[in-house]
Each structure stands twice: as C-alpha cells, then as structure tokens.
C-alpha positions as MATLAB code, in Angstrom:
seq = 'XXXXXXXXXXXXXXXXXXXXXXXXXXXXXXXXXXXXXXXXXXXXXXXXXXXXXXXXXXXXXXXXXXXXXXXXXXXXXXXXXXXXXXXXXXXXXXXXXXXXXXXXXXXXXXXXXXXXXXXXXXXXXXXXXXXXXXXXXXXXXXXXXXXXXXXXXXXXXXXXXXXXXXXXXXXXXXXXXXXXXXXXXXXXXXXXXXXXXXXXXXXXXXXXXXXXXXXXXXXXXXXXXXXXXXXXXXXXXXXXXXXXXXXXXXXXXXXXXXXXXXXXXXXXXXXXXXXXXXXXXXXXXXXXXXXXXXXXXXXXXXXXXXXXXXXXXXXXXXXXXXXXXXXXXXXXXXXXXXXXXXXXXXXXXX';
ca = [
     -55.971  -24.513   19.654;
     -52.649  -25.410   18.025;
     -52.051  -29.137   17.577;
     -49.151  -30.713   19.464;
     -46.907  -33.075   17.512;
     -46.092  -36.395   19.166;
     -43.429  -38.961   18.362;
     -45.766  -41.939   18.598;
     -43.452  -44.821   17.762;
     -39.824  -45.401   16.745;
     -38.350  -48.376   14.889;
     -34.662  -49.038   14.281;
     -32.486  -51.365   12.211;
     -28.808  -52.093   11.670;
     -27.132  -54.287    9.020;
     -25.971  -57.825    9.906;
     -22.203  -57.300    9.625;
     -20.282  -56.398   12.797;
     -17.086  -54.567   11.789;
     -15.658  -52.659   14.742;
     -12.821  -55.001   15.683;
     -12.052  -55.599   12.008;
     -11.692  -51.872   11.445;
      -9.503  -51.426   14.526;
      -7.141  -54.172   13.325;
      -7.062  -52.676    9.827;
      -6.371  -49.175   11.147;
      -3.597  -50.392   13.431;
      -1.917  -52.104   10.501;
      -1.760  -48.789    8.616;
       0.082  -46.831   11.318;
       3.833  -47.334   10.988;
       5.041  -45.225   13.915;
       4.986  -47.392   17.086;
       4.144  -44.496   19.421;
       1.277  -43.373   17.216;
       0.042  -46.950   16.945;
      -0.038  -47.225   20.747;
      -1.929  -43.929   20.969;
      -4.507  -45.158   18.451;
      -4.941  -48.430   20.342;
      -5.431  -46.535   23.612;
      -7.984  -44.190   22.028;
      -9.841  -47.132   20.467;
     -10.039  -48.849   23.861;
     -11.414  -45.652   25.419;
     -13.957  -44.931   22.669;
     -16.843  -46.599   24.489;
     -17.729  -48.590   21.357;
     -18.079  -52.367   21.384;
     -19.880  -52.935   18.080;
     -20.481  -51.132   14.805;
     -22.488  -52.500   11.916;
     -22.050  -52.243    8.156;
     -23.827  -53.164    4.934;
     -20.373  -54.309    3.804;
     -19.272  -57.809    4.763;
     -15.849  -57.927    6.458;
     -13.042  -60.037    5.052;
     -11.433  -61.468    8.198;
      -8.383  -62.819    6.370;
      -7.574  -59.442    4.827;
      -8.558  -57.481    7.953;
     -10.759  -55.332    5.730;
     -14.362  -54.235    5.500;
     -14.463  -55.729    2.083;
     -17.180  -57.340   -0.052;
     -15.507  -58.759   -3.114;
     -12.464  -56.533   -2.925;
     -14.290  -53.241   -2.312;
     -11.524  -51.845   -0.121;
      -8.572  -53.778   -1.572;
      -6.079  -52.031   -3.807;
      -7.193  -48.633   -5.046;
      -9.782  -46.792   -3.001;
     -13.219  -47.229   -4.652;
     -14.639  -44.239   -6.478;
     -17.506  -42.149   -5.209;
     -19.620  -43.499   -8.067;
     -19.053  -47.079   -6.931;
     -19.889  -46.181   -3.358;
     -23.096  -44.461   -4.477;
     -24.111  -47.574   -6.406;
     -24.037  -49.549   -3.154;
     -25.833  -46.712   -1.342;
     -28.668  -46.820   -3.901;
     -28.989  -50.577   -3.389;
     -28.586  -50.870    0.369;
     -29.937  -47.661    1.927;
     -33.575  -48.298    0.921;
     -33.373  -51.882    2.235;
     -32.114  -50.728    5.626;
     -34.680  -47.916    5.793;
     -37.502  -50.361    5.042;
     -36.230  -52.701    7.772;
     -36.520  -49.858   10.310;
     -39.982  -48.917    9.036;
     -41.100  -52.540    9.413;
     -40.357  -52.287   13.147;
     -43.065  -49.607   13.446;
     -45.896  -52.030   12.727;
     -48.904  -50.756   10.764;
     -48.289  -47.443    8.981;
     -51.632  -46.853    7.289;
     -52.809  -43.307    6.643;
     -49.410  -41.704    6.010;
     -49.848  -38.196    4.589;
     -46.251  -36.950    4.644;
     -42.811  -38.548    4.346;
     -39.669  -36.841    5.673;
     -36.370  -38.599    4.988;
     -32.944  -37.596    6.309;
     -29.799  -39.103    4.801;
     -26.334  -37.618    4.558;
     -24.156  -40.466    3.306;
     -25.439  -40.834   -0.225;
     -27.190  -39.285   -3.194;
     -29.462  -40.878   -5.753;
     -32.161  -39.565   -8.087;
     -35.039  -40.337   -8.042;
     -34.395  -39.671   -4.373;
     -34.375  -42.183   -1.573;
     -37.651  -40.619   -0.415;
     -39.269  -41.622   -3.705;
     -37.741  -45.097   -3.582;
     -39.073  -45.656   -0.052;
     -42.515  -44.309   -0.928;
     -42.752  -46.567   -3.981;
     -41.625  -49.713   -2.146;
     -44.070  -49.022    0.679;
     -46.861  -48.514   -1.798;
     -47.672  -45.073   -0.385;
     -50.195  -42.922   -2.186;
     -48.819  -40.735   -4.961;
     -50.327  -37.779   -3.094;
     -48.034  -38.224   -0.056;
     -45.950  -35.070    0.350;
     -42.226  -35.803    0.528;
     -39.312  -33.865    2.029;
     -35.655  -34.901    1.793;
     -33.166  -33.596    4.373;
     -29.634  -34.048    3.052;
     -26.061  -33.511    4.167;
     -26.862  -31.960    7.547;
     -24.902  -34.664    9.350;
     -25.493  -35.790   12.904;
     -28.295  -33.344   13.717;
     -30.329  -34.119   10.580;
     -32.755  -36.221   12.669;
     -33.639  -33.065   14.587;
     -34.313  -31.244   11.315;
     -36.500  -34.126   10.121;
     -38.488  -34.326   13.359;
     -38.766  -30.531   13.488;
     -40.201  -30.569    9.960;
     -42.736  -33.185   11.031;
     -43.542  -31.077   14.103;
     -44.348  -28.044   11.971;
     -46.400  -30.133    9.524;
     -48.584  -31.499   12.330;
     -49.001  -28.071   13.891;
     -50.247  -26.683   10.573;
     -52.213  -29.794    9.554;
     -53.524  -31.524   12.710;
     -54.803  -34.522   10.735;
     -51.341  -35.215    9.254;
     -49.569  -38.499    9.904;
     -45.874  -38.099    9.147;
     -43.435  -40.931    8.545;
     -39.918  -39.775    9.458;
     -36.985  -41.886    8.242;
     -33.257  -41.516    8.837;
     -30.788  -43.831    7.098;
     -26.997  -43.627    6.992;
     -24.336  -45.891    5.476;
     -21.292  -44.251    7.039;
     -18.987  -47.226    6.411;
     -19.243  -46.670    2.657;
     -16.845  -43.775    3.128;
     -13.849  -45.540    4.648;
     -10.682  -43.792    3.461;
      -7.256  -45.342    2.851;
      -5.605  -42.953    5.278;
      -2.511  -43.662    7.369;
      -2.911  -40.581    9.588;
      -4.233  -40.991   13.110;
      -6.809  -38.164   13.092;
      -8.897  -39.445   10.157;
      -8.559  -43.005   11.439;
      -9.913  -41.898   14.819;
     -12.775  -40.093   13.065;
     -13.625  -43.231   11.078;
     -13.418  -45.274   14.289;
     -16.706  -43.718   15.456;
     -19.049  -44.428   12.575;
     -21.398  -47.280   11.699;
     -24.485  -47.865    9.578;
     -28.067  -47.674   10.786;
     -31.608  -46.586   10.011;
     -34.495  -45.409   12.164;
     -38.097  -44.476   11.516;
     -40.802  -42.714   13.512;
     -44.468  -41.858   13.259;
     -45.234  -38.241   14.180;
     -48.844  -37.105   14.550;
     -51.212  -35.203   16.828;
     -52.281  -38.517   18.404;
     -51.352  -38.085   22.106;
     -49.166  -41.181   22.360;
     -45.426  -41.400   23.051;
     -43.440  -38.171   23.382;
     -44.934  -34.717   22.880;
     -42.606  -32.211   21.209;
     -42.832  -29.086   23.352;
     -40.410  -26.749   21.566;
     -37.556  -26.734   19.072;
     -34.262  -24.872   19.017;
     -31.193  -24.233   16.882;
     -27.960  -22.478   17.798;
     -25.003  -22.015   15.454;
     -21.695  -21.807   17.317;
     -19.490  -19.015   15.947;
     -15.924  -19.622   14.746;
     -16.389  -23.382   14.535;
     -17.364  -24.130   10.928;
     -14.022  -25.837   10.271;
     -14.407  -28.350   13.088;
     -16.911  -30.781   11.542;
     -16.922  -31.124    7.756;
     -17.770  -33.608    5.023;
     -15.945  -33.065    1.738;
     -17.188  -34.865   -1.359;
     -14.120  -36.305   -3.062;
     -13.382  -38.677   -5.898;
     -13.162  -41.544   -3.411;
     -16.172  -40.961   -1.206;
     -17.207  -38.400    1.386;
     -14.234  -37.438    3.531;
     -14.991  -36.695    7.178;
     -13.022  -33.987    8.974;
     -13.601  -34.129   12.713;
     -11.359  -31.860   14.772;
     -10.089  -33.144   18.078;
     -11.208  -29.892   19.698;
     -14.922  -30.560   19.034;
     -15.742  -31.829   22.569;
     -14.039  -28.841   24.187;
     -15.898  -26.473   21.849;
     -19.206  -28.082   22.810;
     -18.396  -27.828   26.524;
     -17.358  -24.195   26.175;
     -20.527  -23.324   24.252;
     -22.859  -24.992   26.728;
     -21.101  -23.137   29.539;
     -22.144  -19.778   28.045;
     -25.405  -18.693   29.738;
     -26.912  -17.301   26.511;
     -26.229  -20.523   24.586;
     -27.514  -22.677   27.420;
     -30.693  -20.604   27.707;
     -31.255  -20.795   23.929;
     -30.827  -24.564   23.827;
     -31.417  -26.660   26.940;
     -33.114  -23.791   28.777;
     -33.083  -22.855   32.440;
     -35.661  -25.325   33.760;
     -34.684  -28.624   35.354;
     -34.370  -31.430   32.783;
     -35.402  -34.898   33.891;
     -34.582  -36.938   30.749;
     -31.850  -36.556   28.137;
     -31.640  -37.866   24.584;
     -28.214  -36.702   23.403;
     -26.804  -37.756   20.045;
     -24.124  -40.374   20.708;
     -21.449  -38.643   18.664;
     -18.625  -40.208   20.649;
     -17.602  -40.807   24.239;
     -15.719  -37.514   24.452;
     -18.756  -35.606   23.152;
     -21.029  -37.202   25.755;
     -18.447  -36.538   28.459;
     -18.290  -32.878   27.375;
     -22.076  -32.459   27.563;
     -22.212  -34.191   30.937;
     -19.421  -32.019   32.305;
     -20.670  -28.702   30.912;
     -24.215  -29.210   32.196;
     -23.179  -30.840   35.504;
     -25.358  -33.874   34.801;
     -25.731  -36.917   37.019;
     -23.495  -39.869   36.171;
     -26.410  -41.844   34.736;
     -28.110  -38.992   32.842;
     -26.709  -40.069   29.472;
     -26.942  -43.822   29.987;
     -29.231  -44.307   26.972;
     -26.842  -42.412   24.703;
     -23.823  -44.320   26.005;
     -25.594  -47.642   25.488;
     -26.405  -46.783   21.864;
     -22.795  -45.702   21.302;
     -21.505  -48.973   22.746;
     -23.871  -51.165   20.736;
     -23.978  -49.284   17.417;
     -21.381  -46.491   17.278;
     -22.208  -43.120   15.724;
     -24.695  -43.633   12.872;
     -24.842  -39.946   11.969;
     -28.450  -38.740   11.674;
     -29.997  -42.075   12.683;
     -28.340  -42.123   16.109;
     -30.639  -39.739   17.974;
     -33.706  -41.781   17.035;
     -31.968  -44.898   18.374;
     -31.626  -43.069   21.706;
     -35.278  -42.000   21.660;
     -36.347  -45.552   20.804;
     -34.428  -46.834   23.807;
     -36.058  -44.295   26.138;
     -39.522  -45.218   24.830;
     -38.815  -48.937   25.137;
     -37.632  -48.506   28.714;
     -40.738  -46.396   29.449;
     -38.688  -43.743   31.160;
     -41.004  -40.838   32.005;
     -40.169  -37.219   31.244;
     -41.872  -34.024   32.354;
     -39.166  -31.921   30.701;
     -36.870  -33.877   28.390;
     -34.274  -32.512   25.991;
     -33.081  -34.043   22.722;
     -29.765  -32.559   21.599;
     -27.374  -33.112   18.708;
     -24.312  -31.411   17.265;
     -23.049  -31.351   13.711;
     -21.544  -29.407   10.813;
     -21.570  -25.674   11.159;
     -20.866  -26.203   14.045;
     -24.400  -26.084   15.440;
     -26.466  -27.398   18.322;
     -29.948  -28.547   17.302;
     -32.680  -30.074   19.380;
     -36.118  -30.030   20.908;
     -37.924  -30.351   24.189;
     -40.246  -33.260   24.886;
     -42.465  -34.753   27.558;
     -43.964  -38.168   28.055;
     -47.653  -38.751   27.471;
     -49.318  -40.567   30.334;
];
C-alpha cells in the first residue's frame, strides 16, 4: 500500500516592521502626474491589503523603508541586498519553524526561497542552526516565485510516498521588500504594492494528522511567459507583473481542459488559493463561480500580510488548520512565473 503524505502542522512568522502605509506614501510622492497619482491612490485603496511586514525598519520622517539609509540616495546594489538576505532570511525561517513545536526525527529538509541567494545555501544554514543530523537530505527550491510552496510540498509528498518513515520539514521564506525599486512608473509601483516578507514551515509525514495530500497537478498556460517575471539586475530582483494577469487566469480556468487538469470536475468544499492580490482572487472566484466566502482565508491573509511570494500559500493553509475547517475535497492553488498554475488536492483527517 502506498503511503499518503499529510501536512501535519504549519507554523508561520512575519518580521516586526509594518510598512504598507509607509510604502504607499513613498510611492505617491514619486508620481508627478496628478491623474496618475489619483489612479495609484485608488488602486492602493482597492488592493485589499491593510498590513505588510518587512525585515527593514521604516523611516517615518523620510517616508522610506529604510534602515540606516538603505533606500536613500542611490538604489542599493544586489550584493548589498543579498547581504541582508543572508542575515535575515534564516532568522525569519527559524521563527516560523519554532511555531511548529517539537521537530525531532527530521529526515528530509525542503526549503523554498525566491528572493535571495547565498552559498552555503539557506537550507544548510537552517539545518546547522537547528542542529539537524548531517545525514538529513536537503532540497532547495529556488526562483519559482509564488507557486514554489506547491513545489516544496509536492517534493515532500513524493518523498513520503517513496519512504513512508520519512519526516520532512518544509520551509518557505521570502524577503520581498529587499527588492524595492526606485521607479516612478505606476505599473512597477503597483506590483511592489503587493509584496511583503514572511516565512512558513510545515511537517509532512505519513502520520495521519492534519491534511492528507490526495493528488498534485501542474499546468503551464501557453503564451503567458511574459506576464510574470523576475529579472536579476544590478539593483535587486526586478518584478514584472502584467496588469492582464488576472484576466489570463480567469480565461485559463474557464477552459474545460485546464479546469479538469487543475481543480478537477468534482465539487470542492475548501479552497486554499495563493493570495497573489485582490484582483487574482477575484478572477479565481469569478472563473470558478465560487461562493462569496469561498476565499475568505486567502483574503484574510492578503489583508494582514500582503503577498509573501512562496510563503503565502502556507499562511492560508495554517489559517484553515487553525480554524479547523473540514475538507472532504479541498484544493490548494497558486500561480506564478511561466505562467503556470500549480497545486494539489487535500482532505482533512478526522
């Protein structure tokens, strides 16, 4: 009999610095055209985001996300940003892991992170600081963007299916605010408006506790690779997020073949959709004709934390577990670079 992987527990953490209103004020100050400034303000009000959190401490007087002049004057180099990533990402990841409680017996570590690079890798840094055995097998999922949590959990799923005694620690950590750009154009400012920092961790094993992973899926959407991109530049990772992304998602999910390959044809009673933005959630809700409250968990995470790239989906799953919302046929779904839809089915364990 093939073992069934279960998401037993999820822990989450965000940094202490709330930066959303600071960013909005800073962005407004950079737009010189009054009509464009009004449009940005209207879009910010409609974003469905109340708070976003950063490892960087805001400078209220300068209306900047700015520890010691980080975003004053010239835009900081990628190297400087990566120095902060190497310092802060492991701390935030360990804070999320601490929320899991006891983590004895870990056999595998799968880490997803798309907002920084360091070698030895963040997987090795986490393993060392946790005091994990040198024999723990490590996998690092990098630069897959918002659906990287699905890839990490899917990897854990396959590990448990092949090694039923495995106990996999899955970690996602993203410091999106390290990549603020000194743009004056509305589209990149609106893209940056979505993102915050966060980390999440989960234990995945064959122990029948939490959420059972019933199936996994992946569907690349043709003619959409240009819509979501990260470019590595001299001053950080530059996000390109096309305004047509929500419409593309809605169109794709309206195609019977795509719907069958992803969410399936059976009735879904619980949704964990990556909180990529209010318009993305609206597009999913509209395309799938969902009830008004179907994406409440995703909307709550968006409001409280913003889009934390790969970490976001685990925040949604943590909320569903904490609220003890039962699922006979749940769907976790995320979208990201490619453009692709990635996800898995799940059910609650009684």
